Short mmCIF file of C-alpha atoms in Angstrom, two decimals:
data_model
loop_
_atom_site.label_atom_id
_atom_site.label_comp_id
_atom_site.label_asym_id
_atom_site.label_seq_id
_atom_site.Cartn_x
_atom_site.Cartn_y
_atom_site.Cartn_z
CA MET A 23 53.72 4.64 48.54
CA ILE A 24 52.42 8.09 49.43
CA GLU A 25 52.33 11.24 47.36
CA PHE A 26 53.15 14.65 48.82
CA HIS A 27 51.40 17.91 48.14
CA VAL A 28 52.58 21.45 48.72
CA GLU A 29 50.49 24.46 49.65
CA ALA A 30 52.33 27.54 48.50
CA ARG A 31 50.18 29.94 50.49
CA SER A 32 50.24 28.09 53.81
CA GLY A 33 53.23 29.99 55.15
CA VAL A 34 54.75 26.67 56.29
CA PRO A 35 58.14 26.04 54.63
CA THR A 36 57.92 23.36 51.93
CA TYR A 37 60.38 20.98 53.61
CA LEU A 38 58.31 21.14 56.79
CA GLN A 39 55.11 20.35 54.88
CA ILE A 40 56.77 17.13 53.66
CA VAL A 41 57.96 16.29 57.18
CA GLN A 42 54.45 16.78 58.54
CA GLN A 43 52.88 14.68 55.79
CA VAL A 44 55.22 11.76 56.51
CA ARG A 45 54.56 12.00 60.27
CA GLN A 46 50.83 12.10 59.57
CA ALA A 47 50.97 9.12 57.20
CA VAL A 48 52.89 7.06 59.77
CA ARG A 49 50.44 8.02 62.52
CA LEU A 50 47.46 7.06 60.40
CA GLY A 51 49.06 3.81 59.32
CA LEU A 52 49.25 4.84 55.64
CA LEU A 53 52.97 4.21 55.99
CA GLN A 54 54.10 1.06 57.82
CA PRO A 55 57.58 0.19 59.11
CA GLY A 56 59.73 -0.89 56.17
CA ASP A 57 57.70 1.08 53.60
CA GLN A 58 59.73 3.13 51.15
CA LEU A 59 59.26 6.88 50.77
CA PRO A 60 59.16 8.27 47.23
CA THR A 61 62.67 8.91 45.88
CA VAL A 62 63.91 12.49 45.74
CA LYS A 63 63.67 12.40 41.96
CA GLU A 64 60.06 11.22 42.07
CA VAL A 65 59.04 13.97 44.50
CA VAL A 66 60.88 16.61 42.51
CA GLY A 67 59.36 15.44 39.23
CA HIS A 68 55.90 15.46 40.72
CA LEU A 69 55.98 18.75 42.64
CA ALA A 70 58.56 20.77 40.67
CA ILE A 71 60.50 21.68 43.80
CA ASN A 72 64.21 21.96 44.55
CA PRO A 73 65.78 18.56 45.40
CA ASN A 74 67.50 20.07 48.45
CA THR A 75 64.06 20.75 49.94
CA VAL A 76 63.23 17.03 49.79
CA LEU A 77 66.67 16.05 51.10
CA ARG A 78 66.25 18.44 54.01
CA ALA A 79 62.86 16.95 54.89
CA TYR A 80 64.18 13.38 54.72
CA ARG A 81 67.23 14.35 56.79
CA GLU A 82 64.99 15.84 59.47
CA LEU A 83 62.84 12.68 59.56
CA ASP A 84 66.01 10.60 59.77
CA VAL A 85 67.22 12.60 62.77
CA GLU A 86 63.82 12.06 64.42
CA GLY A 87 64.29 8.34 63.89
CA LEU A 88 61.09 8.03 61.89
CA VAL A 89 62.83 7.02 58.66
CA GLU A 90 66.26 5.74 57.69
CA GLY A 91 68.16 6.36 54.49
CA ARG A 92 69.84 3.34 52.94
CA ARG A 93 72.61 4.51 50.67
CA GLY A 94 71.88 3.84 47.03
CA VAL A 95 68.56 2.16 47.84
CA GLY A 96 66.19 4.77 49.21
CA THR A 97 64.52 6.07 52.34
CA PHE A 98 62.40 3.71 54.45
CA VAL A 99 60.14 3.99 57.48
CA THR A 100 62.21 2.71 60.40
CA GLU A 101 61.46 -0.86 61.55
CA GLY A 102 60.09 -0.83 65.06
CA VAL A 103 58.44 2.59 64.76
CA THR A 104 55.19 2.18 66.67
CA VAL A 105 52.16 2.74 64.54
CA LEU A 106 48.56 2.03 65.39
CA PRO A 107 47.18 -1.08 63.69
CA PRO A 108 45.00 0.00 60.75
CA ASP A 109 41.82 -1.57 62.15
CA GLU A 110 42.30 0.35 65.38
CA VAL A 111 42.64 3.59 63.39
CA ALA A 112 39.47 2.68 61.49
CA ALA A 113 37.58 2.01 64.73
CA LEU A 114 38.70 5.34 66.22
CA ARG A 115 37.69 7.12 63.05
CA THR A 116 34.21 5.56 63.19
CA SER A 117 33.64 6.66 66.77
CA LEU A 118 34.92 10.14 65.94
CA GLN A 119 32.49 10.31 63.02
CA GLN A 120 29.67 9.43 65.42
CA TRP A 121 30.83 12.22 67.73
CA VAL A 122 30.85 14.71 64.83
CA ARG A 123 27.31 13.67 63.84
CA ARG A 124 26.11 14.16 67.42
CA GLY A 125 27.73 17.58 67.58
CA ARG A 126 26.11 18.68 64.32
CA ALA A 127 22.75 17.34 65.45
CA ALA A 128 23.16 19.48 68.57
CA GLY A 129 23.59 22.52 66.27
CA LEU A 130 27.38 22.98 66.52
CA GLU A 131 29.18 24.39 63.51
CA ASP A 132 32.32 22.66 62.18
CA GLU A 133 34.44 25.46 63.59
CA HIS A 134 33.05 24.82 67.06
CA LEU A 135 33.68 21.10 66.69
CA SER A 136 37.31 21.72 65.71
CA ALA A 137 37.80 24.09 68.64
CA LEU A 138 36.24 21.62 71.04
CA PHE A 139 38.42 18.82 69.71
CA ALA A 140 41.60 20.92 69.84
CA GLU A 141 40.85 22.02 73.39
CA THR A 142 40.20 18.46 74.50
CA VAL A 143 43.42 17.01 73.13
CA ARG A 144 45.59 19.79 74.54
CA PRO A 145 47.95 18.10 77.06
CA SER A 146 47.03 20.37 80.00
CA THR A 147 43.34 19.47 79.64
CA ILE A 148 44.08 15.77 79.58
CA SER A 149 46.21 15.93 82.72
CA ARG A 150 43.56 17.96 84.49
CA VAL A 151 40.92 15.38 83.68
CA ALA A 152 43.16 12.48 84.62
CA MET P 22 85.80 20.42 36.38
CA THR P 23 84.03 21.63 39.49
CA ALA P 24 84.53 25.14 40.76
CA PRO P 25 83.11 26.35 44.07
CA VAL P 26 81.89 29.45 42.24
CA ALA P 27 80.01 28.91 38.97
CA LEU P 28 79.78 32.55 37.96
CA ARG P 29 81.61 35.56 39.31
CA ALA P 30 81.03 39.14 38.17
CA THR P 31 83.20 41.96 39.46
CA GLY P 32 82.20 45.54 38.70
CA LEU P 33 80.65 44.18 35.53
CA GLY P 34 79.03 46.66 33.17
CA LYS P 35 77.55 46.72 29.70
CA ARG P 36 76.88 49.93 27.85
CA TYR P 37 74.85 50.36 24.69
CA GLY P 38 75.68 53.88 23.48
CA ALA P 39 75.06 56.20 26.38
CA ARG P 40 72.83 53.79 28.28
CA TRP P 41 74.16 51.27 30.82
CA ALA P 42 72.19 48.02 30.53
CA LEU P 43 74.16 46.64 33.45
CA ARG P 44 76.37 48.64 35.74
CA ASP P 45 78.78 47.93 38.55
CA CYS P 46 77.39 44.43 38.97
CA THR P 47 79.28 42.36 41.52
CA LEU P 48 77.98 38.92 42.39
CA GLU P 49 78.89 35.30 42.93
CA VAL P 50 76.77 32.29 42.12
CA PRO P 51 77.97 29.26 44.14
CA ALA P 52 78.32 26.02 42.19
CA GLY P 53 75.55 23.49 42.74
CA THR P 54 72.86 26.07 43.47
CA VAL P 55 69.65 26.77 41.61
CA THR P 56 69.88 30.54 41.51
CA ALA P 57 67.04 32.90 40.75
CA LEU P 58 67.97 36.05 38.88
CA VAL P 59 65.19 38.48 39.66
CA GLY P 60 64.52 41.98 38.49
CA PRO P 61 62.05 44.11 36.57
CA ASN P 62 62.23 44.26 32.78
CA GLY P 63 65.27 46.24 31.79
CA ALA P 64 67.19 45.44 34.98
CA GLY P 65 69.99 43.78 33.03
CA LYS P 66 69.13 40.10 33.48
CA THR P 67 69.28 39.20 29.78
CA THR P 68 72.41 41.33 29.34
CA LEU P 69 74.16 39.43 32.14
CA LEU P 70 73.16 36.00 30.80
CA GLN P 71 74.21 36.89 27.26
CA MET P 72 77.62 38.02 28.46
CA ALA P 73 77.92 34.77 30.45
CA VAL P 74 77.68 32.73 27.25
CA GLY P 75 79.92 35.09 25.31
CA LEU P 76 77.19 36.54 23.10
CA SER P 77 78.32 40.03 24.05
CA ARG P 78 81.45 41.53 25.51
CA PRO P 79 81.53 43.44 28.84
CA SER P 80 82.12 47.21 28.61
CA ALA P 81 83.53 47.31 32.14
CA GLY P 82 84.66 44.97 34.90
CA SER P 83 85.23 41.25 34.62
CA LEU P 84 83.18 38.09 34.31
CA GLU P 85 84.27 34.53 35.05
CA VAL P 86 82.13 31.51 34.25
CA LEU P 87 83.33 28.14 35.59
CA GLY P 88 86.64 29.87 36.14
CA ARG P 89 86.98 31.02 32.54
CA SER P 90 86.36 34.10 30.45
CA PRO P 91 83.29 33.59 28.22
CA ARG P 92 84.82 35.59 25.35
CA ASP P 93 88.50 34.68 25.50
CA GLU P 94 88.12 31.02 26.46
CA ALA P 95 84.85 30.27 24.66
CA ALA P 96 86.12 27.09 23.04
CA THR P 97 86.90 25.38 26.33
CA LEU P 98 84.06 26.95 28.32
CA LEU P 99 80.99 26.67 26.11
CA PRO P 100 80.81 22.86 25.93
CA HIS P 101 80.09 22.99 29.69
CA VAL P 102 77.42 25.70 29.55
CA GLY P 103 73.81 25.28 28.40
CA PHE P 104 71.68 28.28 27.47
CA VAL P 105 67.94 28.43 26.96
CA ALA P 106 67.20 31.82 25.46
CA GLN P 107 63.98 33.77 25.94
CA ASP P 108 61.03 32.54 23.83
CA PHE P 109 62.97 29.40 22.80
CA PRO P 110 64.33 30.48 19.40
CA LEU P 111 64.34 27.12 17.59
CA PRO P 112 64.23 26.84 13.79
CA ARG P 113 60.47 26.62 13.28
CA GLY P 114 60.59 24.77 9.97
CA PHE P 115 62.71 21.90 11.38
CA THR P 116 61.27 18.60 12.49
CA ILE P 117 62.19 17.31 15.92
CA ALA P 118 64.58 14.81 14.32
CA GLU P 119 66.30 17.61 12.39
CA THR P 120 66.49 19.74 15.53
CA LEU P 121 68.23 16.89 17.37
CA LYS P 122 70.61 16.44 14.44
CA LEU P 123 71.45 20.13 14.67
CA GLY P 124 72.15 19.72 18.37
CA ARG P 125 74.34 16.70 17.69
CA ARG P 126 76.35 18.54 15.04
CA LEU P 127 76.74 21.80 16.95
CA ASN P 128 77.86 20.34 20.25
CA THR P 129 81.05 18.52 21.15
CA THR P 130 79.33 16.79 24.05
CA TRP P 131 75.92 15.37 23.20
CA ASP P 132 73.87 12.61 24.80
CA ASP P 133 71.68 11.42 21.95
CA ALA P 134 69.96 8.69 24.01
CA LEU P 135 69.00 11.22 26.68
CA ALA P 136 67.52 13.60 24.10
CA SER P 137 65.50 10.93 22.27
CA GLU P 138 64.23 9.31 25.45
CA ARG P 139 63.12 12.61 26.92
CA LEU P 140 61.27 13.68 23.81
CA GLU P 141 59.61 10.30 23.58
CA ALA P 142 58.56 10.55 27.23
CA LEU P 143 56.96 13.90 26.36
CA GLY P 144 54.95 12.20 23.63
CA LEU P 145 56.73 14.02 20.81
CA SER P 146 57.52 12.06 17.65
CA PRO P 147 60.63 12.77 15.51
CA GLY P 148 58.53 13.81 12.49
CA GLU P 149 56.70 16.68 14.17
CA VAL P 150 57.55 20.18 13.00
CA VAL P 151 58.79 22.55 15.71
CA GLY P 152 56.70 25.46 14.43
CA HIS P 153 53.51 23.43 14.94
CA LEU P 154 54.19 22.62 18.59
CA SER P 155 52.49 24.33 21.51
CA GLY P 156 54.47 26.84 23.57
CA GLY P 157 54.90 24.31 26.35
CA GLN P 158 56.17 21.62 23.95
CA ARG P 159 58.63 24.02 22.30
CA ALA P 160 59.90 24.95 25.76
CA GLN P 161 60.45 21.27 26.53
CA VAL P 162 62.31 20.75 23.24
CA ALA P 163 64.56 23.74 23.98
CA LEU P 164 65.23 22.39 27.48
CA THR P 165 65.96 18.91 26.10
CA LEU P 166 68.52 20.35 23.66
CA ALA P 167 70.24 22.18 26.51
CA LEU P 168 70.19 19.13 28.83
CA ALA P 169 71.52 16.77 26.15
CA LYS P 170 74.74 18.78 26.22
CA ARG P 171 75.10 17.54 29.81
CA PRO P 172 76.10 21.04 30.91
CA GLU P 173 77.77 21.82 34.20
CA LEU P 174 76.00 25.18 34.23
CA LEU P 175 72.59 25.84 32.70
CA LEU P 176 71.36 29.39 32.09
CA LEU P 177 67.71 30.04 31.37
CA ASP P 178 66.36 33.46 30.38
CA GLU P 179 62.71 33.89 31.45
CA PRO P 180 61.94 30.27 30.54
CA VAL P 181 58.43 30.11 31.97
CA ALA P 182 57.13 33.64 31.37
CA SER P 183 55.15 32.68 28.27
CA LEU P 184 53.88 29.30 29.49
CA ASP P 185 50.48 28.42 30.97
CA PRO P 186 50.51 27.15 34.58
CA LEU P 187 50.48 23.45 33.64
CA ALA P 188 53.27 23.79 31.06
CA ARG P 189 55.22 25.87 33.58
CA HIS P 190 54.89 23.15 36.20
CA GLU P 191 55.99 20.44 33.78
CA PHE P 192 58.93 22.50 32.57
CA LEU P 193 60.17 23.20 36.10
CA ALA P 194 59.59 19.57 37.14
CA THR P 195 61.77 18.39 34.22
CA LEU P 196 64.42 20.92 35.16
CA MET P 197 64.43 19.84 38.82
CA GLU P 198 64.67 16.16 37.85
CA ALA P 199 67.74 17.00 35.79
CA VAL P 200 69.24 18.90 38.73
CA THR P 201 68.62 15.87 40.98
CA GLU P 202 70.38 13.58 38.54
CA THR P 203 73.36 15.73 37.66
CA GLY P 204 73.85 18.29 40.44
CA MET P 205 74.45 20.96 37.79
CA THR P 206 74.30 24.67 38.62
CA VAL P 207 71.27 26.52 37.28
CA ILE P 208 70.76 30.25 36.87
CA LEU P 209 67.19 31.11 36.03
CA SER P 210 65.86 34.59 35.37
CA SER P 211 62.21 35.16 36.15
CA HIS P 212 59.85 37.42 37.97
CA ILE P 213 57.31 34.82 38.99
CA VAL P 214 58.20 34.71 42.67
CA ALA P 215 55.94 31.75 43.52
CA ASP P 216 57.83 29.53 41.07
CA LEU P 217 61.20 30.74 42.27
CA GLU P 218 60.30 29.96 45.86
CA ARG P 219 59.69 26.33 44.91
CA VAL P 220 62.65 25.63 42.68
CA CYS P 221 65.45 27.99 43.71
CA ASP P 222 67.72 27.91 46.74
CA HIS P 223 69.72 31.02 45.94
CA LEU P 224 68.70 34.51 44.92
CA VAL P 225 70.21 37.49 43.10
CA ILE P 226 68.12 40.64 42.72
CA LEU P 227 69.09 43.07 39.99
CA SER P 228 67.41 46.41 39.93
CA HIS P 229 68.17 49.33 37.66
CA ALA P 230 71.30 47.64 36.35
CA ARG P 231 72.78 46.90 39.80
CA THR P 232 72.87 43.99 42.26
CA VAL P 233 70.78 44.95 45.28
CA LEU P 234 70.64 41.62 47.11
CA ALA P 235 72.28 38.19 46.81
CA GLY P 236 72.40 35.10 48.99
CA SER P 237 70.77 31.86 50.08
CA ILE P 238 66.97 32.18 50.03
CA ASP P 239 66.51 30.49 53.42
CA ASP P 240 69.05 32.83 55.03
CA LEU P 241 67.70 35.95 53.36
CA VAL P 242 64.10 35.24 54.34
CA ALA P 243 65.17 34.42 57.91
CA GLU P 244 67.18 37.65 58.23
CA HIS P 245 64.39 39.99 57.22
CA ARG P 246 61.63 41.19 59.52
CA LEU P 247 58.71 43.53 59.22
CA LEU P 248 58.40 45.95 62.14
CA THR P 249 55.28 47.95 62.84
CA GLY P 250 54.91 50.54 65.54
CA PRO P 251 53.72 54.05 66.34
CA ARG P 252 54.77 56.76 63.93
CA THR P 253 58.46 57.48 64.39
CA ASP P 254 61.55 57.99 62.31
CA ALA P 255 63.64 54.95 61.45
CA GLU P 256 66.87 56.34 62.87
CA THR P 257 67.08 54.36 66.10
CA VAL P 258 66.42 51.10 64.28
CA ALA P 259 68.79 52.00 61.47
CA ARG P 260 71.66 52.32 63.97
CA VAL P 261 71.44 48.56 64.62
CA HIS P 262 69.69 47.03 61.63
CA GLN P 263 69.62 47.77 57.94
CA VAL P 264 66.34 49.43 57.01
CA VAL P 265 65.36 48.29 53.54
CA ARG P 266 62.05 50.03 53.20
CA GLU P 267 60.06 52.41 55.37
CA ARG P 268 56.47 53.45 55.12
CA HIS P 269 54.66 55.96 57.25
CA THR P 270 51.04 56.79 57.83
CA GLU P 271 49.91 59.52 60.17
CA ARG P 272 49.99 57.18 63.16
CA GLN P 273 52.02 54.18 62.12
CA THR P 274 55.46 53.34 60.80
CA THR P 275 56.22 50.07 58.99
CA LEU P 276 59.83 49.04 58.38
CA LEU P 277 61.26 46.13 56.48
CA VAL P 278 64.67 45.49 58.05
CA ARG P 279 67.53 43.13 57.46
CA ALA P 280 68.13 42.26 61.08
CA ASP P 281 71.64 42.14 62.48
CA GLY P 282 70.92 39.51 65.12
CA HIS P 283 67.71 39.62 67.13
CA VAL P 284 65.34 42.55 67.25
CA TYR P 285 64.48 43.16 70.91
CA ASP P 286 62.96 46.63 70.87
CA ALA P 287 59.59 46.37 72.63
CA ALA P 288 58.32 49.45 70.79
CA TRP P 289 57.95 47.40 67.60
CA GLU P 290 55.69 44.57 66.71
CA LEU P 291 57.63 41.91 64.81
CA HIS P 292 56.40 39.94 61.81
CA GLU P 293 58.09 37.26 59.73
CA VAL P 294 58.24 37.89 55.99
CA GLY P 295 58.09 35.71 52.90
CA LEU P 296 60.30 35.72 49.84
CA GLU P 297 57.80 37.85 47.97
CA ASP P 298 57.95 40.63 50.61
CA VAL P 299 61.74 40.64 50.43
CA VAL P 300 61.82 40.72 46.63
CA LEU P 301 59.27 43.55 46.40
CA ALA P 302 61.09 45.64 48.98
CA TYR P 303 64.44 45.33 47.21
CA LEU P 304 63.02 46.00 43.76
CA ALA P 305 61.84 49.33 45.15
CA VAL P 306 65.31 49.93 46.63
CA GLY P 307 67.05 50.10 43.30
CA ASP P 308 64.57 52.57 41.87
CA PRO P 309 66.51 55.84 41.40
CA ARG P 310 63.31 57.84 41.94
CA ALA P 311 62.89 56.21 45.35
CA VAL P 312 66.55 56.73 46.23
CA ALA P 313 66.32 60.44 45.52
CA ALA P 314 63.31 60.74 47.80
CA ASP P 315 64.74 58.63 50.58
CA PRO P 316 68.41 58.77 51.58
CA GLN P 317 67.93 55.69 53.79
CA ARG P 318 67.72 53.53 50.72
CA GLU P 319 70.94 54.81 49.28
CA ALA P 320 72.88 52.80 51.86
CA VAL P 321 71.32 49.57 50.70
CA ALA P 322 71.92 49.96 47.00
CA ARG P 323 75.58 49.10 47.32
#
């Protein structure tokens, strides 16, 4: 089970913050197919937000096909959603940590590292390299 | 008993002597919403809520709550309406058990199990004296009493103003859990915009005894835009969009507009706004001093 958090000052609507956190958790393997999302009441009781905000987020994720609501039971990560196996995520994280250490050793600030990373993963860059 | 409109005021006014505490107030609160009632002190929020539970009689206009008149049909209406008054006026000498007994005796509908379970979950024992509780605990007791009525409509007058941030969070979390379970309509007066943004989906702004803005928060925020551009008068924009607030420096003009469709004018730089920007702009709108200085605002203060 995951727990959501809300940043009031981020400028991102609350429902969208929840959507992004679920997507992120699925990508990172924190949520596996068949896992249940917190119930609306649990989220509301934890974050003190309007239940419609949670419903809207879950609806959006449902439309995307990432989760499915089962009436009277709860909301679950869709079976068959492709997620990376956790050990693969761990391996990627380790090599990324090595990369970060090398960058810092070369005198790059964190901001530079982030910019370099963002530029590298941008689709146009990848296709140019390929 | 479910009405599409939980509360409807039409030209509603309340006068104390020569002073109007609320004047020409027309608004609708859709059933099933969590509505924020926002306005500066003295805007008429408490007056409106008190009339809604029949504590005072309107001097002008009409007021319907769940399709009934709060004064003339109090006996059939009030069992469906919960009210948490400002500063939680509970008998301070009573124990929690005695307070619950009072609630049981005074209400025709009363869910004793709900009340006891909730207070137990809060870690409050029946023998504790209300006057010895912290502000946050007293707030929770007041909310529990109101929820145990299983109201269809719950009115709360500045419920979190006196609470510390943690107690405020817990209070609002409890309230939102109850909304999730029951789907009841909530009207909540406050001026802490950050809280309102989290818990409310509907907004009514009262300023200087009048309604200056009402609607769904998502819609209202989406409709408003901040325009900045070289110093100019607002006339050309005002022909298409409603100008809520204008500010000028020597070189620059900044307008907060309620856009009627898209804003295409290339002369202006467009910015999205948050709920707080909208609320601040409209609170200034209702200010009679501002209206006198700026005829543009007159149009908005309907």
